[in-house]
Coordinates of C-alpha atoms in Angstrom, one line a residue:
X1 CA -2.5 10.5 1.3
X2 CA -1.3 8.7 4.6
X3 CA -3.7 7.6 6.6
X4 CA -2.1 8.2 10.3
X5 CA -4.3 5.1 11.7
X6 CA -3.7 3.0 9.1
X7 CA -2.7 -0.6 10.2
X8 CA -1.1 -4.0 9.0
X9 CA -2.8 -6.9 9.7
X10 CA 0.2 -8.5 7.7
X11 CA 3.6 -9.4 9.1
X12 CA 5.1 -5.6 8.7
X13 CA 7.7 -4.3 11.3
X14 CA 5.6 -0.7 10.6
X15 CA 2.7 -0.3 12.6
X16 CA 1.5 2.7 11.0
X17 CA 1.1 3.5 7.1
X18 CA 2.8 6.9 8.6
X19 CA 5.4 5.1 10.6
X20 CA 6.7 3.5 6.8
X21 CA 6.8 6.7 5.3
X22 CA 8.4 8.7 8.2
X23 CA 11.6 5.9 8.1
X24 CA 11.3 5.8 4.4
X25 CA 12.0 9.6 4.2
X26 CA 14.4 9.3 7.2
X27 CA 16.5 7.0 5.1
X28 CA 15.9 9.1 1.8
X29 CA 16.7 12.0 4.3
X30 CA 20.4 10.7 4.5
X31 CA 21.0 10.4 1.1
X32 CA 21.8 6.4 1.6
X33 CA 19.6 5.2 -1.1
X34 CA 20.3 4.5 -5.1
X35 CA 18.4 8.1 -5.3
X36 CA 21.1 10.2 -3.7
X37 CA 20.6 13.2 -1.4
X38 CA 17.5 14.7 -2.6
X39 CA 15.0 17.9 -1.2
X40 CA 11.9 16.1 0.6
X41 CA 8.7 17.2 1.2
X42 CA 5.9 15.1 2.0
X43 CA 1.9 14.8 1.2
X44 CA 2.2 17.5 -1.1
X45 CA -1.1 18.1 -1.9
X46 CA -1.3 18.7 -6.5
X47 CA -5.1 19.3 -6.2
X48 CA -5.9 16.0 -7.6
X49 CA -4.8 14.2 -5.0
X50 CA -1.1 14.0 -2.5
X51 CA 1.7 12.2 -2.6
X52 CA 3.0 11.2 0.1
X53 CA 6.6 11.6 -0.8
X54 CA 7.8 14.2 -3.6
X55 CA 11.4 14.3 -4.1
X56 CA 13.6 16.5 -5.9
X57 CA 17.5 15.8 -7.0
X58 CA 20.5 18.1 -7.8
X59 CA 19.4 18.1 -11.5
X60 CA 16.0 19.0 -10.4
X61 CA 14.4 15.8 -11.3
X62 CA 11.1 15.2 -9.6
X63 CA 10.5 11.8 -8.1
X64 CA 7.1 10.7 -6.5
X65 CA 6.9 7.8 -4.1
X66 CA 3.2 6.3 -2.9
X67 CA 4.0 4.2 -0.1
X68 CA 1.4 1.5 1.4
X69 CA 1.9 -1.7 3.4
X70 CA -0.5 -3.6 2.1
X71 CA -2.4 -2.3 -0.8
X72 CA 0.7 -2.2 -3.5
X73 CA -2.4 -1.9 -6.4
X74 CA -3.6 1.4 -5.0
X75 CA -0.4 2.9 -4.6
X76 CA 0.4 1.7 -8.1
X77 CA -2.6 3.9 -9.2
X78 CA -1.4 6.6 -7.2
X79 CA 2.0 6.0 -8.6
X80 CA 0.9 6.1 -12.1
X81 CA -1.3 9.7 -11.9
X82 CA 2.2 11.3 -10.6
X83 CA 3.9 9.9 -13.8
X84 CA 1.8 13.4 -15.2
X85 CA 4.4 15.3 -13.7
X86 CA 6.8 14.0 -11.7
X87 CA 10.2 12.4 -13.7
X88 CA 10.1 9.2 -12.4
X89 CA 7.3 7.5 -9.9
X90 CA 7.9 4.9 -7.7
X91 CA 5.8 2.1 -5.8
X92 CA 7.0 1.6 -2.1
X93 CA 6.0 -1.1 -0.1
X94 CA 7.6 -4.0 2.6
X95 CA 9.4 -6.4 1.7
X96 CA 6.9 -9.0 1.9
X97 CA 4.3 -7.0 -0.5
X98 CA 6.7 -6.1 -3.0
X99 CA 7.3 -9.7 -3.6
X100 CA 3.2 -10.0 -4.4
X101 CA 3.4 -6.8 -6.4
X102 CA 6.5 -8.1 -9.0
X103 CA 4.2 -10.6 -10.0
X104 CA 2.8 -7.7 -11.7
X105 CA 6.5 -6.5 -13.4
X106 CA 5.0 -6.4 -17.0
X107 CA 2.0 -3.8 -15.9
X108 CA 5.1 -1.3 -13.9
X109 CA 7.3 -1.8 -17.0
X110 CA 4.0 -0.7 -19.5
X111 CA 3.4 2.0 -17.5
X112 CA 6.6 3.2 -16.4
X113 CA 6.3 3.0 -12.8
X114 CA 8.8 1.7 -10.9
X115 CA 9.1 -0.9 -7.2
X116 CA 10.9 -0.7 -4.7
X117 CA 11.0 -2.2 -1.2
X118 CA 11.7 -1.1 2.5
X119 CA 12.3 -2.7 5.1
X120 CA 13.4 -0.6 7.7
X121 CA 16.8 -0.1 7.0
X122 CA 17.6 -0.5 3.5
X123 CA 16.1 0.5 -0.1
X124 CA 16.0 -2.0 -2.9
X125 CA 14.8 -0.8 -6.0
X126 CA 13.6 -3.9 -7.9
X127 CA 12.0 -2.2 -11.0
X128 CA 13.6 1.4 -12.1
X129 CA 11.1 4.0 -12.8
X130 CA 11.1 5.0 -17.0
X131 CA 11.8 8.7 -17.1
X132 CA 8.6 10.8 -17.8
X133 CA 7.8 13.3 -20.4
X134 CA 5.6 16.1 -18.8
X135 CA 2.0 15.9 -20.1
X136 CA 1.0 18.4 -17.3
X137 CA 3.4 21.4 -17.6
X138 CA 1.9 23.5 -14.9
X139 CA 2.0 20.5 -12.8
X140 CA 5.5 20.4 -12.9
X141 CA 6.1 23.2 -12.6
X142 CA 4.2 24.1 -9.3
X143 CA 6.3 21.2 -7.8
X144 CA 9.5 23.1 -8.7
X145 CA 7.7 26.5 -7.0
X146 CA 7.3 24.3 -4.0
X147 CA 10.8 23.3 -3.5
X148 CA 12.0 26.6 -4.3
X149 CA 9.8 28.0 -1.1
X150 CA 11.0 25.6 0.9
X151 CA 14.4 26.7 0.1
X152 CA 13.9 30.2 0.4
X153 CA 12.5 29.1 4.0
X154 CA 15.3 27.4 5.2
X155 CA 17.3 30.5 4.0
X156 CA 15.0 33.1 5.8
X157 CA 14.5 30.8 9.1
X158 CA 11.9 27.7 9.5
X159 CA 8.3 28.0 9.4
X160 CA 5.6 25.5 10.3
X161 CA 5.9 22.9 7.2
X162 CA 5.1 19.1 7.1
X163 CA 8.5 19.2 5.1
X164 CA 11.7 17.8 6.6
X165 CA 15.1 20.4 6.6
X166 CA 16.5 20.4 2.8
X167 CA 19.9 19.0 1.8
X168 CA 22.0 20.2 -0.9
X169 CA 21.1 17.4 -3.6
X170 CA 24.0 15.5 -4.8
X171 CA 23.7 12.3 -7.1

């Protein structure tokens, strides 16, 4: 989950864990990443925990991200639990910790999480994500329920959501 307060004492341009994730998703927002334009909704909450960024593509592939500034292993942890149900799970961090964390490449590639980094501006995915087979069906398919709410939303007029507007998905 993001902890609003949460802050570097590293050499990050973010000052909150919060602040990273809302220019992440601003970025993801625009579709100006190797992931497309993609339906966002944030901290969605899977009863065993949040995410703090679910995604969803045009061919309804689910992608979780866990972003932290500092602590790459817990969001690799994080990261990996989403692997239950989401298609591909990603690890993102600053620039600065994701050069720490690929010192760890062998454990993403085992486990089929994938890295990327963010640095304000741009997205750099430095390991790809393995694709996921669903061990947690129901999981999976609540995720889907989710995004299809949020788009019956949008069609029926907005309503008080953490979510950001949806796009139509195009890859």
């Amino acid at each position: 989950m993001i902890q609003d307060r949460t802050r570097t004492g590293g050499h990050s341009e973010f000052a909150t864990e919060a602040d990273f994730v809302d220019r992440f998703v601003g970025k993801l927002a625009k579709g100006r990443t190797a992931f497309g334009r993609v339906q966002i909704t944030t901290e969605w909450d899977h009863r065993a925990g949040f995410v703090d960024v679910l995604a969803r593509n045009r061919r309804k592939g689910l992608v979780a991200f866990e972003a932290k500034l500092d602590n790459w292993k817990r969001a690799f942890h994080q990261a990996y639990r989403s692997t239950a149900y989401a298609n591909k799970s990603y690890v993102i961090v600053p620039e600065h910790v994701a050069s720490r964390a690929m010192r760890d490449r062998e454990e993403f590639e085992l486990r089929g999480v994938g890295l990327c980094s963010f640095d304000g501006s741009a997205v750099q995915v430095l390991i790809e994500a393995a694709e996921q087979d669903v061990l947690l069906r129901w999981l999976r398919e609540q995720a889907h329920e989710h995004f299809n709410m949020l788009s019956d939303e949008r069609r029926t007029g907005p309503k008080r959501s953490r979510c950001r507007p949806l796009q139509e998905a195009r890859v």
